[in-house]
């Protein structure tokens, strides 16, 4: 176990200690401890209902929007407790961006979708700067070439894969430090999935990326670290190669060999 | 039997209804019994349950007979009128307008004679004696409460008598035809009652036809609305220039004729009051809906929503009285004359005003706007909210920049529906808006609306041959077209909006 | 970009949070305004309407003088009937004079002015009593007469000594007498059952006006609506929901129904006037016509709610019935309809409540502008004889000149709302009791 003191010494971006999540009476996440590194892709895998998405939503406090949800324990980003009373979730979410399972572009133009975050956070001083931010974000989202001629077209008119890349561009436009992805490819076809996976690999250079996936192949393809969740417990966490080749826990082995899940 | 029922004071249609009912019931029992006898007393030998055989009899007896009765009652007035038309000297009919004028005279005299005979003020012989000089009739009819506009001319009396005769004859024939049909139907079913007869299938097909008829009644109502207003509107436009009606700027009905009857001042009043109402209802209703759907916890929602909806359940007459007796005087006490007014401005001279009616109508529309918008806002998918929150937007930013734009078409539809409500609202403006037709921008002045003029032109003494009365139908038709247009557009918008998120 | 700490709120976030608070406050304010309006409305209704349930009565012993009522002295009812209400007025004057003298009240008023404190109904009431109790002629009987509208208004604070300056109907001296008699206990406010059960009264007698007859008118209209709208509405819904093929005809019917639900109610009044009265010659002001018009108006509401309850019955129930060999018709009538019945009933009650409060169409078919003075005696009368209806009666009172009628109108609203609240409460209870989640 790494102690809290040396968290800052290593490359740790997010540190979770004894995290418990309750939905009403249901104990959804039990005693989760994990260190997520900067400039790394970390994958959360596990059977559905195992709590991997729930834990992901704790990292940017999206669970706050659900009335019956209660979180205890300690999650720190750069050493700062994000559940501290002084923390404004609005500021936190600007720092920790999120991409959802189903592409959810706003019913606005492509440009306005991407500009939405920079506008509400006041990241630009004028139109030219905003244009710059939008272009940069769309390039980083690997969709610039496809949409540069129709920035004013509605975002909902794009194909599923394009929509998801637009949502990723939208998320990176606010210059986050961490990017959370909740099964970002589950609604996409294989070609779009490949494009998004490629994108995730590029994003690793600037961000700490956490991705929830139900596909072990995807986890193996895109991530450096993998965490296996089962029934609300973090069963095993380590180098992706190691998890997939020589798991320590029998449950992990059962899952990756297809016996449970 | 019908005669006996009529003697105890029932009107003919009701008496016939009961008679047909009795025939159907007797037919049911006889047919059921006969089917059972033919099957040798064992219901298992029948194709259908015994009661279905009885039902065929009841259905055959009642449905055609009552159907014919309804159609007969609808058609008879028209037939009688056409039969009477040749009795009016061609020289008297100078235009289509005078024809309908004379026909309505005939109708009135005929009704008057019925009343007079029923009350014993006139005998058949008296009427016959007056055939050549019916000048005394006006007074006699006046004494039984039927006031006539002028002395009765001989040909009018003749036509009235003829129409009375036809009416009586028609009613007798109707009674005979209906009873024969009922008995015949029952007899037919009785004869068909055989174990092999597929009674259930016949009954079910009959019921299906009845269900279809019931469903078509909605169409029939619309057709009735349009036709009833259309015919009288055409009569109106024969008497009054349509250009003046639609484009003139003065509304001044005058019972001596030659009135200015233009819709523009009324339309202006209607729209002005509706706009004031929407200015009150839309912001309050919309913000209430936003709060209830985005912010309020389940407990607050469970209390506040039904409480607000009580406002929608209060009858409009209550709002009318509230406008006339509470809000109006309250506004006068603020904006009123000299020493009465709190502000010392002399903007308002009476309780009835655009502002009075508009404010109260606005209150009435708050729950209408809020519950429609609430539904629509709730239909915006949660994923859009999540997307916005995930980017670090506050709740109000999410609502203003994501939820509302997404819900906009639906909300526009809701506002259009509310506008249609406001335009068609009657009681609040009858009591709260005033009766002065004018085109003015001052909200403290009394103005009048389409609906109030419909009420005032069609209540009290009405003469269906004068443009002053008939104009109400042209107003009604305009109102109908206006609200129908708004409704169709609004319902279409709301429907496409809903489908988008389903 | 500089690294910022999450623990420190930056200026921009603070500003955004203030905007958030403001926005939320607008929402709360909107709810508050809506609820405030409801409270003001209810307080106004109750504050101004409860007075109608109390009425000022004058206790007055009247000597039924034989010489005035039965000159021949033979107690022959036919002869006594010849004495009109005018013949009873002197009795009231005398009685009032005697009462004032007995109570020892000093007043310069003539006996006619004293009797003016009584309702114009008093003489008729006295006459009715005498005709019913011929044997009491010659006796002195104690009566409780209605006080005139002005006296009633004075006791209720509506009429003041300032407000009567230009009033022909009452003067300051009369009010002095009223004060004295109130002190004496002869004039007092009591619960007024006649307001709930009685008939409307003419312009000059606001104190005698009641809601009773118009309530009966409303009752008959509701019977017509229930008898027609419920079966037709249910039949139409069953067809549209269970049998109708999906084609352009059913599309038109559906669009039609949702549009009819939004047509202004006054248009239905025009339809009623043109079709039922002008064309079919049904009598003016008859509850039957009112009922027919309200039926057409309520039908779309009932159809929409009935279809919703039919739709909420799961298809598995239909399949189960069809699976044991029931016909489609049998599956609907034996299984679907009974399961949907509570919902249908709830929708019908709500539709009826709507119809009960509707006024505008009734104005056009003549249910205002006259005095519905006696209750119908037979069913046919109840349907065909001219009558008013509760909301029309309220409108009628609101239009009259004497402010005493306004109190009646508010009181009438209380009665109307009691009916509406009861109906809606029944609907809510039904829904709670029978609601089924599939």
XYZ file of N, CA and C in Angstrom, chain A residues 13 78 80 87-88 90-91 95 119-122 177, chain C residues 1 3-10 12-13 16-17:
78
model
N -2.296 10.968 -10.048
C -3.188 12.108 -10.295
C -4.394 12.027 -9.350
N -4.642 15.605 -7.267
C -3.461 16.419 -6.933
C -3.437 16.735 -5.449
N -5.861 17.207 -3.412
C -6.953 17.987 -2.849
C -8.219 17.134 -2.775
N -15.068 22.710 -1.983
C -14.948 22.449 -3.415
C -16.288 22.654 -4.096
N -16.267 23.432 -5.153
C -17.464 23.635 -5.956
C -17.468 22.588 -7.069
N -18.848 22.470 -9.728
C -18.777 23.102 -11.042
C -17.331 23.298 -11.469
N -16.497 23.753 -10.531
C -15.074 23.964 -10.819
C -14.360 22.633 -11.026
N -12.311 20.640 -14.466
C -10.983 20.055 -14.404
C -11.021 18.575 -14.765
N -17.259 28.788 -23.111
C -18.089 29.969 -22.851
C -18.498 30.043 -21.388
N -19.009 28.920 -20.846
C -19.493 29.025 -19.466
C -18.339 29.207 -18.490
N -17.153 28.701 -18.856
C -16.031 28.883 -17.935
C -15.231 30.133 -18.249
N -15.635 30.864 -19.274
C -14.970 32.128 -19.589
C -13.525 31.941 -20.006
N -7.904 18.227 -16.861
C -6.661 17.519 -16.550
C -6.901 16.017 -16.539
N -1.709 27.496 -18.987
C -2.738 27.706 -17.973
C -2.183 27.436 -16.578
N -2.060 26.396 -12.748
C -2.746 25.404 -11.922
C -3.532 26.107 -10.837
N -4.815 25.790 -10.747
C -5.605 26.425 -9.686
C -6.042 25.362 -8.701
N -6.202 25.763 -7.478
C -6.621 24.808 -6.464
C -8.129 24.669 -6.482
N -8.580 23.436 -6.279
C -10.020 23.204 -6.228
C -10.637 23.787 -4.970
N -9.771 23.950 -3.949
C -10.295 24.363 -2.647
C -10.599 25.852 -2.597
N -10.100 26.582 -3.593
C -10.367 28.021 -3.610
C -11.319 28.317 -4.766
N -12.383 28.968 -4.417
C -13.345 29.288 -5.457
C -12.860 30.519 -6.207
N -12.724 30.382 -7.545
C -12.262 31.568 -8.272
C -13.419 32.546 -8.474
N -14.754 33.889 -11.018
C -15.770 33.611 -12.030
C -16.787 32.583 -11.528
N -16.319 31.555 -10.848
C -17.224 30.559 -10.308
C -18.167 31.194 -9.291
N -20.775 32.933 -11.153
C -21.722 32.000 -11.751
C -22.654 31.414 -10.695
N -22.107 31.190 -9.507
C -22.956 30.647 -8.450
C -24.002 31.647 -7.986
